[in-house]
Coordinates of C-alpha atoms in Angstrom, one line a residue:
Chain S
M1 CA -67.2 -216.8 -34.8
K2 CA -70.8 -216.9 -33.2
T3 CA -69.8 -216.8 -29.8
T4 CA -67.3 -213.9 -30.4
K5 CA -70.0 -211.9 -32.5
V6 CA -72.3 -212.3 -29.5
L7 CA -69.4 -211.2 -26.9
F8 CA -68.4 -208.2 -29.3
T9 CA -72.0 -206.9 -29.6
V10 CA -72.9 -207.2 -26.0
G11 CA -69.6 -205.2 -25.1
L12 CA -70.3 -202.6 -27.6
I13 CA -73.7 -202.1 -26.3
I14 CA -72.5 -201.9 -22.7
A15 CA -69.8 -199.3 -23.5
A16 CA -72.3 -197.4 -25.8
A17 CA -74.8 -197.4 -23.0
F18 CA -72.3 -196.0 -20.5
M19 CA -71.3 -193.3 -23.0
V20 CA -74.9 -192.2 -23.6
I21 CA -75.6 -192.1 -19.8
L22 CA -72.3 -190.2 -19.1
I23 CA -73.1 -187.5 -22.0
I24 CA -76.7 -187.1 -20.5
M25 CA -75.4 -186.8 -16.9
G26 CA -72.7 -184.6 -18.1
S27 CA -74.9 -182.1 -19.6
T28 CA -77.5 -182.0 -16.9
S29 CA -75.4 -181.7 -14.0
T30 CA -74.5 -178.1 -13.3
D31 CA -72.7 -178.5 -10.0
R32 CA -69.3 -179.7 -11.1
A33 CA -67.8 -179.9 -7.6
P34 CA -68.6 -182.7 -5.1
A35 CA -70.9 -181.8 -2.2
G36 CA -69.1 -180.1 0.7
K37 CA -66.6 -178.3 -1.7
V38 CA -66.4 -174.9 -2.4
N39 CA -67.6 -174.2 -5.9
E40 CA -64.8 -172.1 -7.3
T41 CA -65.6 -170.1 -10.7
L42 CA -63.5 -170.4 -13.6
T43 CA -60.6 -168.0 -13.7
P44 CA -58.3 -167.5 -16.8
Q45 CA -55.5 -167.2 -14.6
S46 CA -55.6 -170.9 -13.3
N47 CA -52.8 -171.4 -16.1
S48 CA -50.6 -168.7 -15.3
P49 CA -47.6 -169.3 -13.3
I50 CA -47.2 -169.2 -9.4
G51 CA -48.0 -165.9 -7.8
T52 CA -51.4 -165.4 -9.3
K53 CA -53.0 -163.0 -6.9
S54 CA -56.1 -164.6 -5.4
S55 CA -57.7 -161.2 -5.4
E56 CA -58.2 -161.5 -9.0
N57 CA -60.7 -164.3 -8.6
T58 CA -64.4 -162.9 -8.3
S59 CA -65.3 -165.4 -5.6
T60 CA -62.3 -164.4 -3.3
S61 CA -64.6 -162.8 -0.9
S62 CA -66.1 -165.9 0.4
A63 CA -62.8 -168.1 -0.2
K64 CA -60.8 -168.9 2.8
T65 CA -57.2 -168.4 3.0
F66 CA -54.4 -170.8 4.3
S67 CA -50.9 -170.3 5.3
A68 CA -48.2 -172.6 4.0
S69 CA -47.6 -174.1 7.5
E70 CA -51.5 -174.7 7.7
V71 CA -51.3 -176.8 4.2
A72 CA -48.1 -178.6 5.5
K73 CA -50.1 -180.4 8.2
H74 CA -52.1 -182.2 5.4
N75 CA -49.1 -184.3 4.2
S76 CA -50.4 -187.9 4.1
A77 CA -52.3 -190.2 1.7
N78 CA -55.2 -190.0 3.9
D79 CA -55.3 -186.2 4.2
C80 CA -53.3 -184.7 1.2
W81 CA -53.6 -180.8 0.4
M82 CA -51.5 -179.1 -2.1
I83 CA -50.6 -175.8 -3.2
V84 CA -50.8 -175.3 -7.0
N85 CA -50.3 -171.9 -8.7
G86 CA -51.1 -170.1 -5.4
K87 CA -54.4 -171.9 -4.9
V88 CA -55.0 -174.6 -2.0
Y89 CA -56.3 -178.1 -3.1
D90 CA -57.6 -181.0 -1.0
L91 CA -56.4 -183.8 -3.4
T92 CA -57.2 -186.7 -0.8
Q93 CA -59.8 -188.2 -2.9
L94 CA -57.5 -188.2 -5.7
V95 CA -54.4 -189.9 -4.4
Y96 CA -55.0 -193.4 -5.2
G97 CA -56.9 -192.7 -8.5
H98 CA -54.5 -190.4 -10.0
S99 CA -53.8 -191.4 -13.7
G100 CA -50.1 -190.5 -13.5
G101 CA -49.8 -192.8 -10.3
S102 CA -50.3 -192.1 -6.7
Q103 CA -46.7 -191.3 -5.9
A104 CA -46.6 -188.3 -8.2
I105 CA -49.4 -186.8 -5.8
L106 CA -48.0 -188.1 -2.6
Q107 CA -44.4 -186.5 -3.0
D108 CA -45.9 -183.0 -2.9
C109 CA -48.8 -183.6 -0.4
G110 CA -48.7 -180.6 2.0
K111 CA -46.3 -178.9 -0.2
D112 CA -46.5 -176.4 -3.2
G113 CA -46.9 -178.8 -6.2
S114 CA -47.1 -176.3 -8.8
V115 CA -44.1 -177.5 -10.7
G116 CA -45.4 -181.0 -10.7
F117 CA -48.7 -180.2 -12.0
N118 CA -47.4 -177.7 -14.8
T119 CA -44.7 -179.8 -16.1
K120 CA -45.2 -183.1 -14.8
Y121 CA -41.4 -182.9 -14.5
Q122 CA -41.2 -183.6 -18.5
G123 CA -42.3 -180.1 -19.7
R124 CA -45.8 -180.9 -20.4
S125 CA -48.7 -179.4 -18.6
H126 CA -51.9 -181.2 -17.5
S127 CA -54.8 -181.4 -19.8
N128 CA -57.9 -179.0 -19.6
N129 CA -59.8 -181.9 -18.2
A130 CA -57.2 -182.3 -15.3
K131 CA -57.3 -178.6 -14.8
N132 CA -61.1 -178.9 -14.5
I133 CA -60.7 -181.7 -12.1
L134 CA -58.2 -179.8 -9.9
K135 CA -60.4 -177.1 -9.5
S136 CA -63.2 -179.2 -8.3
F137 CA -60.7 -179.9 -5.3
Y138 CA -60.4 -176.3 -4.4
V139 CA -60.6 -175.5 -0.7
G140 CA -59.1 -171.9 -0.6
D141 CA -56.2 -169.2 -1.5
L142 CA -52.6 -169.2 -0.1
N143 CA -52.0 -166.2 1.9
Chain B
M1 CA -47.6 -233.0 -22.7
K2 CA -48.1 -233.0 -26.5
N3 CA -46.9 -230.0 -28.2
E4 CA -50.6 -229.0 -29.5
N5 CA -51.4 -228.6 -25.7
L6 CA -49.2 -225.9 -25.1
G7 CA -51.1 -223.0 -27.0
W8 CA -53.5 -222.1 -24.3
P9 CA -51.5 -222.5 -21.2
A10 CA -48.8 -220.3 -22.9
I11 CA -51.3 -217.7 -23.5
Y12 CA -52.6 -217.7 -19.9
L13 CA -49.0 -217.5 -18.7
L14 CA -48.3 -214.5 -21.1
G15 CA -51.4 -212.7 -19.7
L16 CA -50.5 -213.5 -16.2
I17 CA -47.0 -212.3 -16.0
P18 CA -48.0 -208.4 -16.3
I19 CA -50.7 -209.0 -13.6
L20 CA -47.9 -210.5 -11.3
M21 CA -45.7 -207.5 -12.1
W22 CA -48.4 -205.2 -11.4
L23 CA -49.1 -206.7 -8.1
A24 CA -45.5 -206.6 -7.0
M25 CA -45.6 -202.9 -7.7
Q26 CA -47.6 -201.6 -4.9
P27 CA -49.3 -203.4 -1.9
L28 CA -52.8 -204.5 -2.7
S29 CA -54.1 -202.4 0.2
T30 CA -53.5 -199.1 -1.9
R31 CA -54.4 -200.8 -5.2
F32 CA -57.9 -201.3 -3.9
A33 CA -58.0 -198.9 -1.1
N34 CA -61.3 -197.1 -2.2
F35 CA -63.6 -197.0 -5.3
S36 CA -61.5 -194.5 -7.2
S37 CA -58.4 -196.7 -6.7
T38 CA -60.2 -200.1 -7.4
M39 CA -61.6 -198.6 -10.8
T40 CA -58.0 -197.3 -11.7
S41 CA -56.5 -200.8 -10.9
F42 CA -59.2 -202.4 -13.1
G43 CA -58.6 -200.0 -15.8
Q44 CA -54.7 -200.8 -15.7
L45 CA -55.1 -204.4 -15.6
S46 CA -57.4 -204.5 -18.4
A47 CA -54.9 -202.5 -20.4
L48 CA -52.0 -204.7 -19.6
V49 CA -53.7 -207.9 -20.3
G50 CA -55.6 -206.6 -23.1
T51 CA -52.5 -205.3 -24.8
V52 CA -50.6 -208.5 -24.5
L53 CA -53.6 -210.5 -26.0
L54 CA -53.8 -207.9 -28.7
G55 CA -50.3 -208.6 -29.7
I56 CA -50.7 -212.5 -29.3
T57 CA -53.8 -212.2 -31.6
F58 CA -51.8 -210.7 -34.4
V59 CA -49.4 -213.6 -34.0
L60 CA -51.8 -216.2 -34.2
N61 CA -52.8 -215.0 -37.6
T62 CA -49.3 -215.5 -39.2
R63 CA -49.7 -219.3 -40.0
W64 CA -46.3 -219.8 -38.6
N65 CA -45.4 -223.4 -38.0
F66 CA -44.7 -223.3 -34.4
V67 CA -48.0 -221.5 -33.7
E68 CA -50.0 -224.0 -35.7
R69 CA -48.3 -226.8 -33.8
A70 CA -49.0 -225.3 -30.3
F71 CA -52.8 -225.1 -31.0
G72 CA -53.0 -228.5 -32.9
G73 CA -53.8 -227.2 -36.4
L74 CA -54.5 -224.2 -38.3
D75 CA -58.4 -224.2 -37.8
K76 CA -58.0 -224.3 -33.9
T77 CA -55.4 -221.4 -34.1
Y78 CA -57.8 -219.3 -36.1
R79 CA -60.6 -220.2 -33.5
S80 CA -58.2 -219.1 -30.7
H81 CA -57.2 -215.8 -32.8
H82 CA -61.1 -215.1 -32.8
L83 CA -61.7 -215.9 -29.1
I84 CA -58.5 -213.9 -27.9
G85 CA -58.9 -211.3 -30.3
T86 CA -62.5 -210.6 -28.9
A87 CA -61.3 -211.0 -25.2
S88 CA -58.5 -208.5 -26.0
F89 CA -61.1 -206.1 -27.6
L90 CA -63.3 -206.1 -24.6
M91 CA -60.4 -205.4 -22.1
L92 CA -59.2 -202.5 -24.2
L93 CA -62.8 -201.1 -24.6
F94 CA -63.4 -201.3 -21.1
H95 CA -60.1 -200.1 -20.3
P96 CA -60.9 -196.2 -20.4
L97 CA -64.6 -197.0 -19.1
F98 CA -63.0 -198.3 -15.9
L99 CA -60.7 -195.1 -15.7
A100 CA -63.8 -193.1 -16.6
M101 CA -65.5 -194.5 -13.4
K102 CA -63.1 -193.0 -11.4
F103 CA -63.6 -189.6 -13.1
L104 CA -67.3 -189.8 -12.5
M105 CA -66.6 -189.9 -8.6
I106 CA -65.2 -186.4 -9.2
S107 CA -68.0 -185.2 -11.7
A108 CA -69.7 -186.5 -14.9
A109 CA -68.2 -183.6 -16.8
A110 CA -64.7 -184.8 -15.6
A111 CA -65.6 -188.3 -17.0
R112 CA -66.9 -187.0 -20.3
G113 CA -64.0 -184.9 -20.6
F114 CA -61.7 -187.7 -20.1
L115 CA -63.6 -190.1 -22.7
F116 CA -63.5 -187.4 -25.5
P117 CA -60.5 -186.2 -27.3
G118 CA -59.1 -183.2 -25.6
G119 CA -55.6 -181.6 -24.7
N120 CA -53.6 -184.9 -23.6
P121 CA -52.1 -186.3 -26.7
A122 CA -51.3 -189.5 -24.9
I123 CA -55.1 -190.0 -24.3
N124 CA -56.1 -188.8 -27.7
L125 CA -53.9 -191.3 -29.4
G126 CA -55.6 -194.0 -27.0
I127 CA -59.0 -192.8 -28.1
F128 CA -58.4 -193.0 -31.8
S129 CA -56.9 -196.1 -31.4
L130 CA -59.9 -197.6 -30.0
V131 CA -62.2 -195.8 -31.9
L132 CA -60.4 -197.2 -35.2
M133 CA -60.5 -200.6 -33.6
I134 CA -64.2 -200.5 -32.9
L135 CA -64.9 -199.2 -36.5
S136 CA -62.8 -202.1 -38.0
L137 CA -64.3 -204.8 -35.8
I138 CA -67.8 -203.4 -36.7
F139 CA -67.0 -204.5 -40.3
T140 CA -65.7 -207.7 -39.3
F141 CA -68.5 -208.7 -37.1
L142 CA -71.6 -207.1 -38.0
V143 CA -71.5 -206.0 -41.7
N144 CA -71.1 -208.6 -44.5
L145 CA -68.7 -206.9 -46.9
G146 CA -67.4 -209.9 -48.7
Y147 CA -63.8 -211.3 -48.4
E148 CA -61.9 -208.5 -50.2
K149 CA -63.1 -205.5 -48.5
W150 CA -63.3 -207.4 -45.0
R151 CA -59.8 -207.8 -45.4
I152 CA -58.9 -204.3 -46.0
T153 CA -61.1 -203.2 -43.1
H154 CA -59.5 -205.8 -40.7
Q155 CA -55.9 -204.4 -41.8
I156 CA -57.0 -201.1 -40.1
L157 CA -56.3 -202.8 -37.0
G158 CA -52.7 -202.4 -37.9
L159 CA -52.9 -198.7 -37.7
S160 CA -54.9 -199.1 -34.3
L161 CA -51.9 -201.1 -32.9
L162 CA -49.6 -198.2 -34.2
L163 CA -51.7 -195.6 -32.3
A164 CA -51.9 -197.7 -29.3
M165 CA -48.1 -198.0 -29.1
F166 CA -47.6 -194.3 -29.1
H167 CA -50.4 -194.1 -26.4
I168 CA -48.3 -196.7 -24.3
F169 CA -45.0 -194.8 -24.9
I170 CA -46.2 -191.5 -24.0
I171 CA -48.9 -192.1 -21.3
P172 CA -47.6 -191.2 -17.9
S173 CA -48.5 -193.4 -15.0
D174 CA -46.7 -195.5 -12.5
I175 CA -47.1 -198.4 -14.9
S176 CA -45.2 -196.9 -17.4
R177 CA -42.6 -195.9 -15.0
N178 CA -41.9 -199.6 -14.3
F179 CA -39.3 -200.1 -17.0
I180 CA -39.6 -204.1 -17.1
L181 CA -43.1 -203.8 -17.3
K182 CA -43.3 -201.3 -20.0
M183 CA -40.8 -203.3 -21.9
Y184 CA -43.0 -206.4 -21.6
I185 CA -46.0 -204.7 -22.9
I186 CA -44.0 -203.0 -25.7
A187 CA -42.5 -206.2 -26.8
F188 CA -46.1 -207.7 -27.3
V189 CA -47.0 -204.6 -29.4
L190 CA -43.9 -205.3 -31.4
F191 CA -44.6 -208.9 -31.9
G192 CA -47.9 -207.8 -33.1
F193 CA -46.3 -205.5 -35.8
V194 CA -44.0 -208.1 -37.0
A195 CA -46.8 -210.5 -37.4
F196 CA -48.9 -207.7 -39.1
F197 CA -46.1 -206.7 -41.5
Y198 CA -45.3 -210.3 -42.4
R199 CA -49.0 -211.1 -43.3
T200 CA -49.6 -207.8 -45.2
I201 CA -46.8 -205.4 -46.8
F202 CA -44.1 -208.0 -46.6
R203 CA -46.3 -211.2 -47.5
K204 CA -45.2 -211.6 -51.1
L205 CA -41.7 -211.2 -50.0
L206 CA -41.7 -213.5 -47.0
V207 CA -44.3 -216.1 -47.4
K208 CA -43.4 -218.7 -49.6
T209 CA -45.8 -219.4 -52.2
Y210 CA -45.8 -221.8 -55.7
T211 CA -47.1 -220.9 -58.9
F212 CA -48.7 -223.6 -61.0
K213 CA -51.0 -224.0 -63.7
I214 CA -54.6 -225.8 -64.0
S215 CA -54.1 -229.1 -65.8
K216 CA -57.5 -230.7 -65.1
V217 CA -61.0 -229.4 -64.3
E218 CA -63.6 -232.2 -63.6
R219 CA -67.3 -231.5 -62.3
A220 CA -69.6 -233.9 -60.3
D221 CA -72.8 -232.8 -58.6
N222 CA -71.7 -229.5 -56.9
V223 CA -68.2 -230.2 -56.6
T224 CA -65.2 -229.3 -58.9
K225 CA -62.1 -231.2 -59.0
I226 CA -59.1 -229.3 -60.0
T227 CA -55.6 -230.9 -60.7
I228 CA -52.6 -228.6 -61.0
D229 CA -49.5 -229.4 -62.8
G230 CA -47.0 -229.6 -59.9
K231 CA -46.0 -231.2 -56.3
I232 CA -45.3 -230.0 -53.3
P233 CA -44.1 -231.8 -50.1
F234 CA -47.0 -232.5 -47.9
R235 CA -48.7 -235.1 -45.4
P236 CA -51.7 -236.6 -46.5
G237 CA -54.7 -234.9 -44.3
Q238 CA -53.0 -231.3 -45.1
F239 CA -54.5 -228.5 -47.0
A240 CA -53.2 -225.4 -48.8
F241 CA -54.5 -221.9 -49.6
L242 CA -55.1 -221.3 -53.1
N243 CA -55.5 -218.3 -55.0
F244 CA -57.0 -218.7 -58.8
K245 CA -55.7 -215.7 -60.5
S246 CA -58.5 -215.5 -63.0
I247 CA -61.1 -215.1 -60.1
G248 CA -59.3 -212.4 -58.1
N249 CA -56.8 -211.8 -55.2
E250 CA -58.4 -214.2 -52.6
F251 CA -56.6 -217.0 -50.9
H252 CA -58.9 -219.9 -49.7
P253 CA -58.1 -223.2 -47.9
F254 CA -58.7 -226.4 -49.8
S255 CA -57.7 -229.8 -48.5
I256 CA -55.3 -231.8 -50.8
T257 CA -57.0 -234.8 -52.2
S258 CA -54.0 -236.4 -54.2
S259 CA -51.6 -238.7 -53.1
H260 CA -48.1 -237.4 -51.8
D261 CA -46.4 -238.5 -55.0
G262 CA -48.9 -237.4 -57.6
D263 CA -49.7 -233.9 -59.1
L264 CA -51.7 -232.0 -56.5
S265 CA -55.5 -232.0 -56.6
F266 CA -58.3 -230.6 -54.8
G267 CA -62.2 -231.0 -54.3
I268 CA -64.1 -227.7 -54.2
K269 CA -67.5 -227.5 -53.3
D270 CA -69.9 -224.5 -54.4
L271 CA -70.6 -223.2 -50.9
G272 CA -70.1 -219.4 -51.4
D273 CA -69.7 -216.7 -53.7
Y274 CA -66.1 -217.5 -54.3
T275 CA -66.3 -221.4 -54.7
K276 CA -69.1 -221.0 -57.1
K277 CA -66.7 -219.2 -59.5
V278 CA -64.3 -222.0 -59.3
A279 CA -66.6 -224.1 -61.4
G280 CA -65.8 -221.7 -64.3
L281 CA -62.0 -222.2 -64.0
K282 CA -60.5 -223.5 -67.3
V283 CA -57.3 -225.6 -68.0
G284 CA -54.1 -223.5 -68.2
E285 CA -54.9 -220.8 -65.7
E286 CA -52.7 -219.7 -62.9
V287 CA -52.9 -220.9 -59.5
I288 CA -50.8 -219.8 -56.5
L289 CA -50.6 -222.0 -53.5
E290 CA -49.5 -221.3 -50.0
G291 CA -48.9 -224.2 -47.5
P292 CA -49.2 -226.8 -47.1
Y293 CA -51.0 -226.5 -43.4
G294 CA -52.7 -228.7 -41.2
S295 CA -52.1 -231.7 -39.0
L296 CA -55.2 -233.8 -39.6
G297 CA -54.4 -237.7 -39.1
S298 CA -52.9 -240.2 -36.9
N299 CA -50.6 -243.0 -36.9
A300 CA -52.6 -245.4 -34.9
P301 CA -52.8 -249.0 -36.3
E302 CA -56.5 -248.9 -36.4
Q303 CA -58.5 -245.8 -37.0
I304 CA -62.2 -244.6 -37.7
W305 CA -62.6 -241.8 -40.3
I306 CA -65.7 -239.7 -40.3
A307 CA -66.2 -237.4 -43.3
G308 CA -69.1 -235.2 -43.7
G309 CA -69.9 -234.0 -47.2
I310 CA -67.0 -232.2 -48.6
G311 CA -65.0 -233.1 -45.4
I312 CA -63.9 -236.3 -47.5
T313 CA -61.2 -234.3 -49.3
P314 CA -58.3 -234.7 -46.8
F315 CA -59.4 -238.3 -46.5
M316 CA -59.0 -238.8 -50.3
A317 CA -55.1 -238.0 -49.7
M318 CA -55.0 -240.1 -46.6
A319 CA -56.7 -243.2 -48.3
K320 CA -54.3 -243.0 -51.1
D321 CA -51.3 -243.3 -48.7
L322 CA -52.9 -245.7 -46.3
N323 CA -50.6 -248.2 -44.5
V324 CA -52.8 -248.8 -41.6
K325 CA -56.3 -250.2 -41.1
A326 CA -59.2 -247.5 -41.5
D327 CA -63.0 -247.6 -41.5
L328 CA -64.1 -244.6 -43.7
Y329 CA -67.7 -243.3 -43.1
Y330 CA -68.5 -241.2 -45.8
C331 CA -71.7 -239.2 -44.7
V332 CA -73.7 -237.3 -47.3
G333 CA -77.4 -236.2 -47.8
K334 CA -78.0 -238.3 -50.6
K335 CA -76.3 -240.8 -53.0
E336 CA -75.5 -238.2 -55.7
E337 CA -73.6 -236.1 -53.3
A338 CA -71.1 -239.0 -52.7
V339 CA -68.9 -237.8 -55.6
F340 CA -65.9 -239.3 -54.5
L341 CA -67.3 -242.8 -53.8
E342 CA -66.4 -244.4 -56.9
E343 CA -62.7 -243.3 -56.6
L344 CA -62.9 -244.4 -53.1
N345 CA -64.1 -247.8 -54.0
Y346 CA -61.3 -248.1 -56.6
I347 CA -58.6 -247.1 -53.9
S348 CA -59.8 -249.8 -51.6
T349 CA -59.2 -252.4 -54.0
R350 CA -55.5 -251.4 -53.8
R351 CA -55.3 -250.4 -50.2
H352 CA -56.6 -253.2 -48.4
G353 CA -56.7 -251.5 -45.1
L354 CA -59.5 -249.2 -46.1
R355 CA -63.1 -249.9 -45.8
V356 CA -65.6 -247.4 -47.1
I357 CA -68.9 -247.3 -45.5
P358 CA -71.4 -244.6 -47.4
F359 CA -74.0 -243.2 -45.1
Y360 CA -76.8 -241.4 -46.4
S361 CA -78.8 -239.2 -44.0
S362 CA -81.6 -238.7 -46.1
V363 CA -82.2 -242.5 -45.6
S364 CA -80.7 -243.2 -42.3
G365 CA -81.0 -239.7 -40.4
G366 CA -77.8 -238.1 -38.9
I367 CA -74.7 -240.4 -38.2
D368 CA -74.4 -241.6 -34.7
L369 CA -71.9 -243.2 -32.6
A370 CA -74.2 -246.4 -32.2
F371 CA -74.1 -246.9 -35.9
I372 CA -70.4 -246.8 -36.0
E373 CA -69.8 -249.1 -33.2
K374 CA -72.3 -251.7 -34.8
T375 CA -70.4 -251.3 -37.9
S376 CA -66.6 -251.2 -36.8
G377 CA -67.0 -253.1 -33.4
D378 CA -65.2 -251.6 -30.3
I379 CA -63.9 -248.2 -31.2
S380 CA -62.2 -247.4 -27.6
K381 CA -58.9 -248.6 -28.9
K382 CA -59.0 -246.8 -32.3
D383 CA -58.1 -243.5 -33.2
I384 CA -60.9 -241.5 -34.6
V385 CA -60.3 -238.9 -37.5
M386 CA -63.3 -236.5 -38.3
C387 CA -63.6 -233.6 -40.9
G388 CA -67.1 -232.4 -41.7
P389 CA -69.8 -229.6 -40.8
P390 CA -69.6 -228.0 -37.3
A391 CA -73.1 -229.4 -36.5
M392 CA -72.2 -233.1 -37.2
M393 CA -68.8 -232.9 -35.5
G394 CA -70.5 -231.4 -32.4
S395 CA -73.0 -233.8 -31.9
L396 CA -70.4 -236.6 -32.5
K397 CA -67.9 -235.0 -30.3
E398 CA -70.3 -234.7 -27.7
S399 CA -71.5 -238.4 -27.7
M400 CA -67.8 -239.5 -27.7
K401 CA -67.1 -237.5 -24.6
Q402 CA -70.1 -238.9 -22.7
R403 CA -68.7 -242.5 -23.7
G404 CA -65.3 -241.6 -22.3
I405 CA -63.3 -241.6 -25.2
D406 CA -60.0 -240.2 -24.5
K407 CA -59.6 -236.8 -26.2
S408 CA -56.1 -237.6 -27.3
K409 CA -57.6 -240.4 -29.6
L410 CA -59.6 -237.7 -31.2
H411 CA -58.5 -235.8 -34.3
F412 CA -60.7 -233.3 -36.1
E413 CA -60.7 -230.3 -38.3
E414 CA -63.3 -227.9 -39.1
F415 CA -62.7 -225.0 -41.4
R416 CA -65.2 -221.9 -41.1
L417 CA -63.4 -218.8 -41.5

């Protein structure tokens, strides 16, 4: 009982410390996107169906646009771009870390993955956190 | 291989199987391709193994006969329950933290969003399950609540298991798409449920108990000797869980001190809040008994018995039914505490194989192997049976190990739930 008590306490302290650090980091960091990525502003349309016009986005003046054939070139695990709801994302970093499995992303690399993202093929959309994460990988709009 | 050695290897094997299945699903190069995928892998493995161990932890609490045999006694089964339960908890605690590390690579906000309840019901269930588990275990480990309240807080873990099951069912991942692996994990959750319901809601229905009445209460030093008006089949050295109705609903384990053919008797020392109340029990009051359990004892022709304090109780039953040779070292602080000595001396006049050697630590210090060897001669051929406080048994076990005494010759029991 003594050993297990120590193990339990130490484990709990480590987990609590991790959470505290995370909360502090989360509230001080203003830049949500990793370096080198275009910082996209939140758009209420991000949940709306395919075809949302990118011109509605306030930051569109600086946003790059890509054609579907350009996106199609990035179709491997080491270079994976995807179209989701009219926007282009570079998901290379996410391929092997995806909660829903790497296969779920790989099957749509270089393609329009809106259906997959919006429904996960089971009628449920991704969480708000996942949507925010997706935004951080934004590279431009589809023309 | 003896039955009692099977428990731990079985657990290693059952924990290893999901790891092997996981390994077979994808090449290792993609599992550990980068930091993000490595963290995902750790997160997945900790969940898989942690869940299997969680199910096993519940099963270890059932007091099922085959489980007790696999671990060589109920005391060892409960120790395994503590250890495996803690290991399981740590894995399940770090499961989301590993996954959060992956999100941390994207942004701290993403990691934070992942760790707090949000729009994803599967993740929410996992979070609630873990929070319940943390709360319940804080009460188990860090807050001294007393037995009755502790039991209720510990039972919250059943709810935690239920939420965990829904979490496992609906969480989408490449792991959950592997049907066999998913069923394997769910199977352990179900084992856990069966065990949980067996010991909680359906206990009265499924666990066999006996109801007796107290027929005699005797008091000597700080030990109460209780005799009850009934018999159950048991082997000398075994114990039973007793619930004295007039004190409350708690069940506590006590060694049986009577011979196998007499009315059951027990020796109970005032150690805690509960056992102190035992002194006030009256003849005619109701006792509910669950058992017998335990496997202390040996069949060897020559044996050394070492009893520390109230650890004498299983040896009382063993002495009464003795048909081999045994030297019984009865170790207590001072003479007044040797409350069973008179009865033992009487038994030794009828059981000639029994030799009782009282040992008073206030006079001679702690008992050691040298004293035993001086008194009983070469002990390497004899089986050694021990029951006593952890400190005494620990130091004796250590010196027996140094002496190269074969582990299979050692039989011991320590109860400190």
